[in-house]
């Protein structure tokens, strides 16, 4: 499988609602911001308490983890 990229694979997972709800803490549209907060974001995703209106399916959270583990490709 190709390397997981922020622009191609991760950014499209965040809805406008996610961007708007989280802008006080992290800009989910920003590569730098998501990279900086990646551990905290992953913790929320994997525990299932973010997004606040429904957990991501496991394969989607695993994709985010893979993006981290592969070194945060832009
Ligand atoms: C994929 C989408 C989302 C991600 C990755 C995400 C991630 C996070 C993270 C990392 C925090 C902790 C921030 C901090 O304390 O610095 C947080 C807090 C919070 N988020 Fe989200 N969020 C998402 C979507 C949403 C949505 C859709 C809502 C509500 C409509 C929401 C509401 C909140 C609220 C109210 C808090 C503060 C209370 C708490 O810590 O539980 N988030 N979120």
PDB file of N, CA, C and O and ligand atoms in Angstrom:
ATOM      1  N   UNK A   1       0.845  -1.199   0.000  1.00  0.00           N
ATOM      2  CA  UNK A   1       0.000   0.000   0.000  1.00  0.00           C
ATOM      3  C   UNK A   1       0.883   1.254   0.000  1.00  0.00           C
ATOM      4  O   UNK A   1       1.939   1.269   0.607  1.00  0.00           O
ATOM      5  N   UNK A   2       0.444   2.288  -0.683  1.00  0.00           N
ATOM      6  CA  UNK A   2       1.196   3.533  -0.726  1.00  0.00           C
ATOM      7  C   UNK A   2       1.282   4.140   0.679  1.00  0.00           C
ATOM      8  O   UNK A   2       0.456   3.867   1.535  1.00  0.00           O
ATOM      9  N   UNK A   3       2.290   4.968   0.848  1.00  0.00           N
ATOM     10  CA  UNK A   3       2.425   5.681   2.112  1.00  0.00           C
ATOM     11  C   UNK A   3       1.174   6.536   2.348  1.00  0.00           C
ATOM     12  O   UNK A   3       0.607   7.098   1.408  1.00  0.00           O
ATOM     13  N   UNK A   4       0.764   6.603   3.597  1.00  0.00           N
ATOM     14  CA  UNK A   4      -0.405   7.405   3.959  1.00  0.00           C
ATOM     15  C   UNK A   4       0.000   8.874   3.973  1.00  0.00           C
ATOM     16  O   UNK A   4       0.985   9.243   4.605  1.00  0.00           O
ATOM     17  N   UNK A   5      -0.741   9.698   3.263  1.00  0.00           N
ATOM     18  CA  UNK A   5      -0.399  11.120   3.178  1.00  0.00           C
ATOM     19  C   UNK A   5      -1.489  11.988   3.816  1.00  0.00           C
ATOM     20  O   UNK A   5      -2.679  11.666   3.735  1.00  0.00           O
ATOM     21  N   UNK A   6      -1.052  13.063   4.450  1.00  0.00           N
ATOM     22  CA  UNK A   6      -2.034  13.948   5.087  1.00  0.00           C
ATOM     23  C   UNK A   6      -3.021  14.488   4.061  1.00  0.00           C
ATOM     24  O   UNK A   6      -4.241  14.364   4.215  1.00  0.00           O
ATOM     25  N   UNK A   7      -2.490  15.075   2.987  1.00  0.00           N
ATOM     26  CA  UNK A   7      -3.363  15.745   2.015  1.00  0.00           C
ATOM     27  C   UNK A   7      -4.322  14.758   1.344  1.00  0.00           C
ATOM     28  O   UNK A   7      -5.508  15.067   1.162  1.00  0.00           O
ATOM     29  N   UNK A   8      -3.823  13.597   1.003  1.00  0.00           N
ATOM     30  CA  UNK A   8      -4.655  12.661   0.244  1.00  0.00           C
ATOM     31  C   UNK A   8      -5.560  11.800   1.111  1.00  0.00           C
ATOM     32  O   UNK A   8      -6.669  11.469   0.711  1.00  0.00           O
ATOM     33  N   UNK A   9      -5.056  11.389   2.277  1.00  0.00           N
ATOM     34  CA  UNK A   9      -5.767  10.363   3.052  1.00  0.00           C
ATOM     35  C   UNK A   9      -6.375  10.864   4.356  1.00  0.00           C
ATOM     36  O   UNK A   9      -7.432  10.394   4.762  1.00  0.00           O
ATOM     37  N   UNK A  10      -5.686  11.787   5.026  1.00  0.00           N
ATOM     38  CA  UNK A  10      -6.104  12.166   6.381  1.00  0.00           C
ATOM     39  C   UNK A  10      -7.008  13.396   6.364  1.00  0.00           C
ATOM     40  O   UNK A  10      -8.097  13.390   6.947  1.00  0.00           O
ATOM     41  N   UNK A  11      -6.588  14.428   5.677  1.00  0.00           N
ATOM     42  CA  UNK A  11      -7.376  15.673   5.652  1.00  0.00           C
ATOM     43  C   UNK A  11      -8.848  15.444   5.252  1.00  0.00           C
ATOM     44  O   UNK A  11      -9.747  16.026   5.872  1.00  0.00           O
ATOM     45  N   UNK A  12      -9.113  14.587   4.226  1.00  0.00           N
ATOM     46  CA  UNK A  12     -10.513  14.382   3.838  1.00  0.00           C
ATOM     47  C   UNK A  12     -11.370  13.678   4.887  1.00  0.00           C
ATOM     48  O   UNK A  12     -12.600  13.668   4.754  1.00  0.00           O
ATOM     49  N   UNK A  13     -10.748  13.111   5.916  1.00  0.00           N
ATOM     50  CA  UNK A  13     -11.542  12.430   6.952  1.00  0.00           C
ATOM     51  C   UNK A  13     -12.229  13.420   7.886  1.00  0.00           C
ATOM     52  O   UNK A  13     -13.178  13.069   8.575  1.00  0.00           O
ATOM     53  N   UNK A  14     -11.738  14.651   7.921  1.00  0.00           N
ATOM     54  CA  UNK A  14     -12.308  15.650   8.826  1.00  0.00           C
ATOM     55  C   UNK A  14     -13.394  16.443   8.112  1.00  0.00           C
ATOM     56  O   UNK A  14     -13.167  17.034   7.060  1.00  0.00           O
ATOM     57  N   UNK A  15     -14.578  16.456   8.701  1.00  0.00           N
ATOM     58  CA  UNK A  15     -15.711  17.195   8.147  1.00  0.00           C
ATOM     59  C   UNK A  15     -15.602  18.670   8.522  1.00  0.00           C
ATOM     60  O   UNK A  15     -14.900  19.023   9.470  1.00  0.00           O
ATOM     61  N   UNK A  16     -16.360  19.510   7.817  1.00  0.00           N
ATOM     62  CA  UNK A  16     -16.428  20.925   8.199  1.00  0.00           C
ATOM     63  C   UNK A  16     -16.836  21.050   9.661  1.00  0.00           C
ATOM     64  O   UNK A  16     -16.324  21.887  10.396  1.00  0.00           O
ATOM     65  N   UNK A  17     -17.750  20.196  10.085  1.00  0.00           N
ATOM     66  CA  UNK A  17     -18.216  20.225  11.472  1.00  0.00           C
ATOM     67  C   UNK A  17     -17.068  19.971  12.456  1.00  0.00           C
ATOM     68  O   UNK A  17     -17.000  20.596  13.507  1.00  0.00           O
ATOM     69  N   UNK A  18     -16.183  19.041  12.093  1.00  0.00           N
ATOM     70  CA  UNK A  18     -15.035  18.749  12.955  1.00  0.00           C
ATOM     71  C   UNK A  18     -14.117  19.963  13.033  1.00  0.00           C
ATOM     72  O   UNK A  18     -13.652  20.346  14.112  1.00  0.00           O
ATOM     73  N   UNK A  19     -13.851  20.564  11.860  1.00  0.00           N
ATOM     74  CA  UNK A  19     -13.000  21.753  11.818  1.00  0.00           C
ATOM     75  C   UNK A  19     -13.581  22.861  12.699  1.00  0.00           C
ATOM     76  O   UNK A  19     -12.869  23.474  13.489  1.00  0.00           O
ATOM     77  N   UNK A  20     -14.866  23.095  12.525  1.00  0.00           N
ATOM     78  CA  UNK A  20     -15.499  24.192  13.259  1.00  0.00           C
ATOM     79  C   UNK A  20     -15.549  23.915  14.757  1.00  0.00           C
ATOM     80  O   UNK A  20     -15.280  24.795  15.570  1.00  0.00           O
ATOM     81  N   UNK A  21     -15.872  22.675  15.126  1.00  0.00           N
ATOM     82  CA  UNK A  21     -16.009  22.339  16.545  1.00  0.00           C
ATOM     83  C   UNK A  21     -14.676  22.377  17.263  1.00  0.00           C
ATOM     84  O   UNK A  21     -14.623  22.650  18.463  1.00  0.00           O
ATOM     85  N   UNK A  22     -13.600  22.089  16.558  1.00  0.00           N
ATOM     86  CA  UNK A  22     -12.303  21.940  17.212  1.00  0.00           C
ATOM     87  C   UNK A  22     -11.363  23.115  17.017  1.00  0.00           C
ATOM     88  O   UNK A  22     -10.227  23.089  17.506  1.00  0.00           O
ATOM     89  N   UNK A  23     -11.820  24.158  16.322  1.00  0.00           N
ATOM     90  CA  UNK A  23     -10.895  25.247  15.968  1.00  0.00           C
ATOM     91  C   UNK A  23     -10.313  25.941  17.200  1.00  0.00           C
ATOM     92  O   UNK A  23      -9.228  26.514  17.124  1.00  0.00           O
ATOM     93  N   UNK A  24     -10.987  25.870  18.331  1.00  0.00           N
ATOM     94  CA  UNK A  24     -10.471  26.482  19.560  1.00  0.00           C
ATOM     95  C   UNK A  24      -9.202  25.776  20.059  1.00  0.00           C
ATOM     96  O   UNK A  24      -8.404  26.374  20.776  1.00  0.00           O
ATOM     97  N   UNK A  25      -9.024  24.513  19.675  1.00  0.00           N
ATOM     98  CA  UNK A  25      -7.892  23.738  20.191  1.00  0.00           C
ATOM     99  C   UNK A  25      -6.898  23.345  19.104  1.00  0.00           C
ATOM    100  O   UNK A  25      -5.691  23.373  19.326  1.00  0.00           O
ATOM    101  N   UNK A  26      -7.414  22.946  17.967  1.00  0.00           N
ATOM    102  CA  UNK A  26      -6.546  22.461  16.893  1.00  0.00           C
ATOM    103  C   UNK A  26      -7.226  22.705  15.552  1.00  0.00           C
ATOM    104  O   UNK A  26      -8.445  22.543  15.431  1.00  0.00           O
ATOM    105  N   UNK A  27      -6.431  23.158  14.572  1.00  0.00           N
ATOM    106  CA  UNK A  27      -6.945  23.341  13.220  1.00  0.00           C
ATOM    107  C   UNK A  27      -6.760  22.025  12.470  1.00  0.00           C
ATOM    108  O   UNK A  27      -5.658  21.714  12.015  1.00  0.00           O
ATOM    109  N   UNK A  28      -7.842  21.271  12.361  1.00  0.00           N
ATOM    110  CA  UNK A  28      -7.764  19.939  11.755  1.00  0.00           C
ATOM    111  C   UNK A  28      -7.503  19.994  10.251  1.00  0.00           C
ATOM    112  O   UNK A  28      -7.251  18.960   9.635  1.00  0.00           O
ATOM    113  N   UNK A  29      -7.538  21.184   9.658  1.00  0.00           N
ATOM    114  CA  UNK A  29      -7.197  21.328   8.243  1.00  0.00           C
ATOM    115  C   UNK A  29      -5.707  21.581   8.040  1.00  0.00           C
ATOM    116  O   UNK A  29      -5.237  21.573   6.908  1.00  0.00           O
ATOM    117  N   UNK A  30      -4.997  21.806   9.131  1.00  0.00           N
ATOM    118  CA  UNK A  30      -3.591  22.195   9.042  1.00  0.00           C
ATOM    119  C   UNK A  30      -2.679  21.000   9.300  1.00  0.00           C
ATOM    120  O   UNK A  30      -2.741  20.372  10.366  1.00  0.00           O
ATOM    121  N   UNK A  31      -1.834  20.709   8.334  1.00  0.00           N
ATOM    122  CA  UNK A  31      -0.852  19.626   8.504  1.00  0.00           C
ATOM    123  C   UNK A  31      -0.043  19.821   9.776  1.00  0.00           C
ATOM    124  O   UNK A  31       0.093  18.889  10.579  1.00  0.00           O
ATOM    125  N   UNK A  32       0.502  21.025   9.961  1.00  0.00           N
ATOM    126  CA  UNK A  32       1.362  21.262  11.120  1.00  0.00           C
ATOM    127  C   UNK A  32       0.613  21.067  12.432  1.00  0.00           C
ATOM    128  O   UNK A  32       1.142  20.483  13.379  1.00  0.00           O
ATOM    129  N   UNK A  33      -0.618  21.544  12.482  1.00  0.00           N
ATOM    130  CA  UNK A  33      -1.404  21.436  13.710  1.00  0.00           C
ATOM    131  C   UNK A  33      -1.760  19.983  14.015  1.00  0.00           C
ATOM    132  O   UNK A  33      -1.666  19.537  15.157  1.00  0.00           O
ATOM    133  N   UNK A  34      -2.177  19.253  12.997  1.00  0.00           N
ATOM    134  CA  UNK A  34      -2.574  17.859  13.219  1.00  0.00           C
ATOM    135  C   UNK A  34      -1.351  17.030  13.601  1.00  0.00           C
ATOM    136  O   UNK A  34      -1.422  16.171  14.490  1.00  0.00           O
ATOM    137  N   UNK A  35      -0.218  17.326  12.981  1.00  0.00           N
ATOM    138  CA  UNK A  35       1.016  16.615  13.336  1.00  0.00           C
ATOM    139  C   UNK A  35       1.388  16.897  14.796  1.00  0.00           C
ATOM    140  O   UNK A  35       1.695  15.982  15.558  1.00  0.00           O
ATOM    141  N   UNK A  36       1.342  18.173  15.175  1.00  0.00           N
ATOM    142  CA  UNK A  36       1.712  18.558  16.541  1.00  0.00           C
ATOM    143  C   UNK A  36       0.816  17.877  17.574  1.00  0.00           C
ATOM    144  O   UNK A  36       1.283  17.438  18.621  1.00  0.00           O
ATOM    145  N   UNK A  37      -0.476  17.765  17.275  1.00  0.00           N
ATOM    146  CA  UNK A  37      -1.437  17.222  18.239  1.00  0.00           C
ATOM    147  C   UNK A  37      -1.796  15.767  17.959  1.00  0.00           C
ATOM    148  O   UNK A  37      -2.800  15.266  18.484  1.00  0.00           O
ATOM    149  N   UNK A  38      -0.966  15.100  17.146  1.00  0.00           N
ATOM    150  CA  UNK A  38      -1.364  13.776  16.646  1.00  0.00           C
ATOM    151  C   UNK A  38      -1.619  12.757  17.767  1.00  0.00           C
ATOM    152  O   UNK A  38      -2.600  12.012  17.704  1.00  0.00           O
ATOM    153  N   UNK A  39      -0.767  12.742  18.784  1.00  0.00           N
ATOM    154  CA  UNK A  39      -0.967  11.742  19.855  1.00  0.00           C
ATOM    155  C   UNK A  39      -2.299  11.970  20.563  1.00  0.00           C
ATOM    156  O   UNK A  39      -3.043  11.021  20.832  1.00  0.00           O
ATOM    157  N   UNK A  40      -2.588  13.236  20.865  1.00  0.00           N
ATOM    158  CA  UNK A  40      -3.841  13.555  21.542  1.00  0.00           C
ATOM    159  C   UNK A  40      -5.044  13.245  20.669  1.00  0.00           C
ATOM    160  O   UNK A  40      -6.063  12.738  21.155  1.00  0.00           O
ATOM    161  N   UNK A  41      -4.923  13.554  19.389  1.00  0.00           N
ATOM    162  CA  UNK A  41      -6.008  13.249  18.453  1.00  0.00           C
ATOM    163  C   UNK A  41      -6.212  11.746  18.374  1.00  0.00           C
ATOM    164  O   UNK A  41      -7.349  11.249  18.467  1.00  0.00           O
ATOM    165  N   UNK A  42      -5.116  11.023  18.233  1.00  0.00           N
ATOM    166  CA  UNK A  42      -5.231   9.563  18.140  1.00  0.00           C
ATOM    167  C   UNK A  42      -5.871   8.981  19.406  1.00  0.00           C
ATOM    168  O   UNK A  42      -6.715   8.077  19.321  1.00  0.00           O
ATOM    169  N   UNK A  43      -5.476   9.498  20.557  1.00  0.00           N
ATOM    170  CA  UNK A  43      -6.059   8.988  21.809  1.00  0.00           C
ATOM    171  C   UNK A  43      -7.567   9.158  21.817  1.00  0.00           C
ATOM    172  O   UNK A  43      -8.302   8.245  22.208  1.00  0.00           O
ATOM    173  N   UNK A  44      -8.034  10.321  21.391  1.00  0.00           N
ATOM    174  CA  UNK A  44      -9.481  10.564  21.349  1.00  0.00           C
ATOM    175  C   UNK A  44     -10.165   9.659  20.339  1.00  0.00           C
ATOM    176  O   UNK A  44     -11.221   9.081  20.619  1.00  0.00           O
ATOM    177  N   UNK A  45      -9.563   9.543  19.173  1.00  0.00           N
ATOM    178  CA  UNK A  45     -10.170   8.709  18.132  1.00  0.00           C
ATOM    179  C   UNK A  45     -10.254   7.258  18.581  1.00  0.00           C
ATOM    180  O   UNK A  45     -11.274   6.594  18.394  1.00  0.00           O
ATOM    181  N   UNK A  46      -9.180   6.769  19.197  1.00  0.00           N
ATOM    182  CA  UNK A  46      -9.150   5.342  19.534  1.00  0.00           C
ATOM    183  C   UNK A  46     -10.034   5.033  20.727  1.00  0.00           C
ATOM    184  O   UNK A  46     -10.597   3.944  20.818  1.00  0.00           O
ATOM    185  N   UNK A  47     -10.166   5.988  21.640  1.00  0.00           N
ATOM    186  CA  UNK A  47     -11.100   5.779  22.760  1.00  0.00           C
ATOM    187  C   UNK A  47     -12.544   5.962  22.307  1.00  0.00           C
ATOM    188  O   UNK A  47     -13.473   5.577  23.000  1.00  0.00           O
ATOM    189  N   UNK A  48     -12.714   6.629  21.176  1.00  0.00           N
ATOM    190  CA  UNK A  48     -14.049   6.778  20.620  1.00  0.00           C
ATOM    191  C   UNK A  48     -14.820   7.971  21.148  1.00  0.00           C
ATOM    192  O   UNK A  48     -16.009   8.101  20.885  1.00  0.00           O
ATOM    193  N   UNK A  49     -14.152   8.879  21.881  1.00  0.00           N
ATOM    194  CA  UNK A  49     -14.895  10.041  22.396  1.00  0.00           C
ATOM    195  C   UNK A  49     -14.762  11.283  21.509  1.00  0.00           C
ATOM    196  O   UNK A  49     -15.311  12.323  21.826  1.00  0.00           O
ATOM    197  N   UNK A  50     -14.063  11.156  20.390  1.00  0.00           N
ATOM    198  CA  UNK A  50     -14.082  12.170  19.345  1.00  0.00           C
ATOM    199  C   UNK A  50     -14.188  11.470  18.003  1.00  0.00           C
ATOM    200  O   UNK A  50     -13.518  10.455  17.810  1.00  0.00           O
ATOM    201  N   UNK A  51     -14.928  11.967  17.051  1.00  0.00           N
ATOM    202  CA  UNK A  51     -15.805  13.132  17.128  1.00  0.00           C
ATOM    203  C   UNK A  51     -16.909  12.944  18.183  1.00  0.00           C
ATOM    204  O   UNK A  51     -17.286  11.818  18.491  1.00  0.00           O
ATOM    205  N   UNK A  52     -17.414  14.057  18.669  1.00  0.00           N
ATOM    206  CA  UNK A  52     -18.355  14.006  19.791  1.00  0.00           C
ATOM    207  C   UNK A  52     -19.680  13.375  19.384  1.00  0.00           C
ATOM    208  O   UNK A  52     -20.456  12.988  20.252  1.00  0.00           O
ATOM    209  N   UNK A  53     -19.938  13.259  18.079  1.00  0.00           N
ATOM    210  CA  UNK A  53     -21.238  12.724  17.636  1.00  0.00           C
ATOM    211  C   UNK A  53     -21.123  11.330  17.029  1.00  0.00           C
ATOM    212  O   UNK A  53     -22.040  10.874  16.350  1.00  0.00           O
ATOM    213  N   UNK A  54     -20.024  10.655  17.308  1.00  0.00           N
ATOM    214  CA  UNK A  54     -19.932   9.282  16.812  1.00  0.00           C
ATOM    215  C   UNK A  54     -18.499   8.886  16.503  1.00  0.00           C
ATOM    216  O   UNK A  54     -17.804   9.597  15.789  1.00  0.00           O
ATOM    217  N   UNK A  55     -18.078   7.749  17.069  1.00  0.00           N
ATOM    218  CA  UNK A  55     -16.702   7.293  16.900  1.00  0.00           C
ATOM    219  C   UNK A  55     -16.422   6.906  15.450  1.00  0.00           C
ATOM    220  O   UNK A  55     -17.321   6.474  14.729  1.00  0.00           O
ATOM    221  N   UNK A  56     -15.185   7.078  15.067  1.00  0.00           N
ATOM    222  CA  UNK A  56     -14.749   6.577  13.770  1.00  0.00           C
ATOM    223  C   UNK A  56     -14.726   5.048  13.779  1.00  0.00           C
ATOM    224  O   UNK A  56     -14.445   4.440  14.817  1.00  0.00           O
ATOM    225  N   UNK A  57     -14.962   4.429  12.622  1.00  0.00           N
ATOM    226  CA  UNK A  57     -14.737   2.992  12.525  1.00  0.00           C
ATOM    227  C   UNK A  57     -13.247   2.684  12.744  1.00  0.00           C
ATOM    228  O   UNK A  57     -12.388   3.527  12.466  1.00  0.00           O
ATOM    229  N   UNK A  58     -12.967   1.483  13.227  1.00  0.00           N
ATOM    230  CA  UNK A  58     -11.592   1.116  13.596  1.00  0.00           C
ATOM    231  C   UNK A  58     -10.610   1.263  12.437  1.00  0.00           C
ATOM    232  O   UNK A  58      -9.468   1.661  12.635  1.00  0.00           O
ATOM    233  N   UNK A  59     -11.050   0.949  11.208  1.00  0.00           N
ATOM    234  CA  UNK A  59     -10.098   0.999  10.096  1.00  0.00           C
ATOM    235  C   UNK A  59      -9.676   2.438   9.806  1.00  0.00           C
ATOM    236  O   UNK A  59      -8.549   2.694   9.366  1.00  0.00           O
ATOM    237  N   UNK A  60     -10.563   3.379  10.083  1.00  0.00           N
ATOM    238  CA  UNK A  60     -10.224   4.781   9.845  1.00  0.00           C
ATOM    239  C   UNK A  60      -9.228   5.280  10.903  1.00  0.00           C
ATOM    240  O   UNK A  60      -8.259   5.975  10.598  1.00  0.00           O
ATOM    241  N   UNK A  61      -9.468   4.887  12.156  1.00  0.00           N
ATOM    242  CA  UNK A  61      -8.527   5.244  13.213  1.00  0.00           C
ATOM    243  C   UNK A  61      -7.174   4.577  12.960  1.00  0.00           C
ATOM    244  O   UNK A  61      -6.120   5.188  13.183  1.00  0.00           O
ATOM    245  N   UNK A  62      -7.191   3.353  12.456  1.00  0.00           N
ATOM    246  CA  UNK A  62      -5.940   2.648  12.146  1.00  0.00           C
ATOM    247  C   UNK A  62      -5.173   3.355  11.035  1.00  0.00           C
ATOM    248  O   UNK A  62      -3.939   3.390  11.042  1.00  0.00           O
ATOM    249  N   UNK A  63      -5.896   3.948  10.086  1.00  0.00           N
ATOM    250  CA  UNK A  63      -5.244   4.702   9.020  1.00  0.00           C
ATOM    251  C   UNK A  63      -4.520   5.915   9.594  1.00  0.00           C
ATOM    252  O   UNK A  63      -3.382   6.228   9.208  1.00  0.00           O
ATOM    253  N   UNK A  64      -5.176   6.596  10.529  1.00  0.00           N
ATOM    254  CA  UNK A  64      -4.536   7.743  11.184  1.00  0.00           C
ATOM    255  C   UNK A  64      -3.270   7.293  11.907  1.00  0.00           C
ATOM    256  O   UNK A  64      -2.217   7.936  11.817  1.00  0.00           O
ATOM    257  N   UNK A  65      -3.370   6.164  12.608  1.00  0.00           N
ATOM    258  CA  UNK A  65      -2.197   5.624  13.316  1.00  0.00           C
ATOM    259  C   UNK A  65      -1.072   5.289  12.338  1.00  0.00           C
ATOM    260  O   UNK A  65       0.106   5.518  12.610  1.00  0.00           O
ATOM    261  N   UNK A  66      -1.433   4.733  11.192  1.00  0.00           N
ATOM    262  CA  UNK A  66      -0.425   4.366  10.200  1.00  0.00           C
ATOM    263  C   UNK A  66       0.278   5.619   9.664  1.00  0.00           C
ATOM    264  O   UNK A  66       1.481   5.619   9.450  1.00  0.00           O
ATOM    265  N   UNK A  67      -0.513   6.667   9.456  1.00  0.00           N
ATOM    266  CA  UNK A  67       0.072   7.939   9.027  1.00  0.00           C
ATOM    267  C   UNK A  67       1.126   8.399  10.041  1.00  0.00           C
ATOM    268  O   UNK A  67       2.227   8.818   9.661  1.00  0.00           O
ATOM    269  N   UNK A  68       0.830   8.303  11.322  1.00  0.00           N
ATOM    270  CA  UNK A  68       1.789   8.673  12.362  1.00  0.00           C
ATOM    271  C   UNK A  68       3.014   7.764  12.305  1.00  0.00           C
ATOM    272  O   UNK A  68       4.157   8.228  12.278  1.00  0.00           O
ATOM    273  N   UNK A  69       2.769   6.468  12.292  1.00  0.00           N
ATOM    274  CA  UNK A  69       3.870   5.502  12.381  1.00  0.00           C
ATOM    275  C   UNK A  69       4.788   5.576  11.173  1.00  0.00           C
ATOM    276  O   UNK A  69       5.976   5.268  11.265  1.00  0.00           O
ATOM    277  N   UNK A  70       4.238   5.989  10.035  1.00  0.00           N
ATOM    278  CA  UNK A  70       5.064   6.090   8.823  1.00  0.00           C
ATOM    279  C   UNK A  70       5.842   7.403   8.766  1.00  0.00           C
ATOM    280  O   UNK A  70       6.604   7.618   7.833  1.00  0.00           O
ATOM    281  N   UNK A  71       5.613   8.290   9.722  1.00  0.00           N
ATOM    282  CA  UNK A  71       6.424   9.506   9.758  1.00  0.00           C
ATOM    283  C   UNK A  71       5.740  10.759   9.260  1.00  0.00           C
ATOM    284  O   UNK A  71       6.410  11.700   8.821  1.00  0.00           O
ATOM    285  N   UNK A  72       4.398  10.802   9.305  1.00  0.00           N
ATOM    286  CA  UNK A  72       3.652  12.045   9.034  1.00  0.00           C
ATOM    287  C   UNK A  72       3.906  12.605   7.639  1.00  0.00           C
ATOM    288  O   UNK A  72       4.263  13.790   7.488  1.00  0.00           O
ATOM    289  N   UNK A  73       3.724  11.811   6.618  1.00  0.00           N
ATOM    290  CA  UNK A  73       3.919  12.322   5.258  1.00  0.00           C
ATOM    291  C   UNK A  73       2.907  13.425   4.967  1.00  0.00           C
ATOM    292  O   UNK A  73       1.730  13.295   5.310  1.00  0.00           O
ATOM    293  N   UNK A  74       3.351  14.525   4.351  1.00  0.00           N
ATOM    294  CA  UNK A  74       2.434  15.619   4.051  1.00  0.00           C
ATOM    295  C   UNK A  74       1.404  15.234   3.004  1.00  0.00           C
ATOM    296  O   UNK A  74       0.329  15.805   2.975  1.00  0.00           O
TER     297      UNK A  74
HETATM  298  C1  LIG B   1     -12.383  13.850  13.929  1.00  0.00           C
HETATM  299  C2  LIG B   1     -12.902  14.888  14.576  1.00  0.00           C
HETATM  300  C3  LIG B   1     -12.401  15.380  15.920  1.00  0.00           C
HETATM  301  C4  LIG B   1     -11.185  15.235  16.507  1.00  0.00           C
HETATM  302  C5  LIG B   1      -9.938  14.553  15.942  1.00  0.00           C
HETATM  303  C6  LIG B   1     -11.258  15.864  17.812  1.00  0.00           C
HETATM  304  C7  LIG B   1     -10.198  15.921  18.716  1.00  0.00           C
HETATM  305  C8  LIG B   1     -10.250  16.498  19.963  1.00  0.00           C
HETATM  306  C9  LIG B   1      -9.135  16.636  20.860  1.00  0.00           C
HETATM  307  C10 LIG B   1      -7.701  16.185  20.575  1.00  0.00           C
HETATM  308  C11 LIG B   1      -9.578  17.265  21.981  1.00  0.00           C
HETATM  309  C12 LIG B   1      -8.761  17.680  23.192  1.00  0.00           C
HETATM  310  C13 LIG B   1      -8.306  19.103  22.934  1.00  0.00           C
HETATM  311  C14 LIG B   1      -7.483  19.731  24.054  1.00  0.00           C
HETATM  312  O1  LIG B   1      -7.877  19.610  25.212  1.00  0.00           O
HETATM  313  O2  LIG B   1      -6.449  20.337  23.737  1.00  0.00           O
HETATM  314  C15 LIG B   1     -10.989  17.513  21.794  1.00  0.00           C
HETATM  315  C16 LIG B   1     -11.816  18.156  22.716  1.00  0.00           C
HETATM  316  C17 LIG B   1     -13.133  18.485  22.484  1.00  0.00           C
HETATM  317  N1  LIG B   1     -13.864  18.267  21.335  1.00  0.00           N
HETATM  318 FE1  LIG B   1     -13.175  17.323  19.653  1.00  0.00          FE
HETATM  319  N2  LIG B   1     -12.511  16.383  17.993  1.00  0.00           N
HETATM  320  C18 LIG B   1     -13.247  16.107  16.849  1.00  0.00           C
HETATM  321  C19 LIG B   1     -14.565  16.474  16.600  1.00  0.00           C
HETATM  322  C20 LIG B   1     -15.394  17.110  17.498  1.00  0.00           C
HETATM  323  C21 LIG B   1     -16.799  17.404  17.293  1.00  0.00           C
HETATM  324  C22 LIG B   1     -17.584  17.055  16.036  1.00  0.00           C
HETATM  325  C23 LIG B   1     -17.230  18.034  18.432  1.00  0.00           C
HETATM  326  C24 LIG B   1     -18.613  18.543  18.817  1.00  0.00           C
HETATM  327  C25 LIG B   1     -19.574  18.844  17.972  1.00  0.00           C
HETATM  328  C26 LIG B   1     -16.121  18.136  19.340  1.00  0.00           C
HETATM  329  C27 LIG B   1     -16.169  18.723  20.594  1.00  0.00           C
HETATM  330  C28 LIG B   1     -15.129  18.758  21.511  1.00  0.00           C
HETATM  331  C29 LIG B   1     -15.247  19.335  22.833  1.00  0.00           C
HETATM  332  C30 LIG B   1     -16.503  19.967  23.419  1.00  0.00           C
HETATM  333  C31 LIG B   1     -13.998  19.169  23.447  1.00  0.00           C
HETATM  334  C32 LIG B   1     -13.614  19.605  24.871  1.00  0.00           C
HETATM  335  C33 LIG B   1     -14.163  18.658  25.865  1.00  0.00           C
HETATM  336  C34 LIG B   1     -13.377  17.402  25.867  1.00  0.00           C
HETATM  337  O3  LIG B   1     -12.158  17.481  26.033  1.00  0.00           O
HETATM  338  O4  LIG B   1     -13.976  16.337  25.670  1.00  0.00           O
HETATM  339  N3  LIG B   1     -15.023  17.576  18.739  1.00  0.00           N
HETATM  340  N4  LIG B   1     -11.369  17.039  20.564  1.00  0.00           N
END
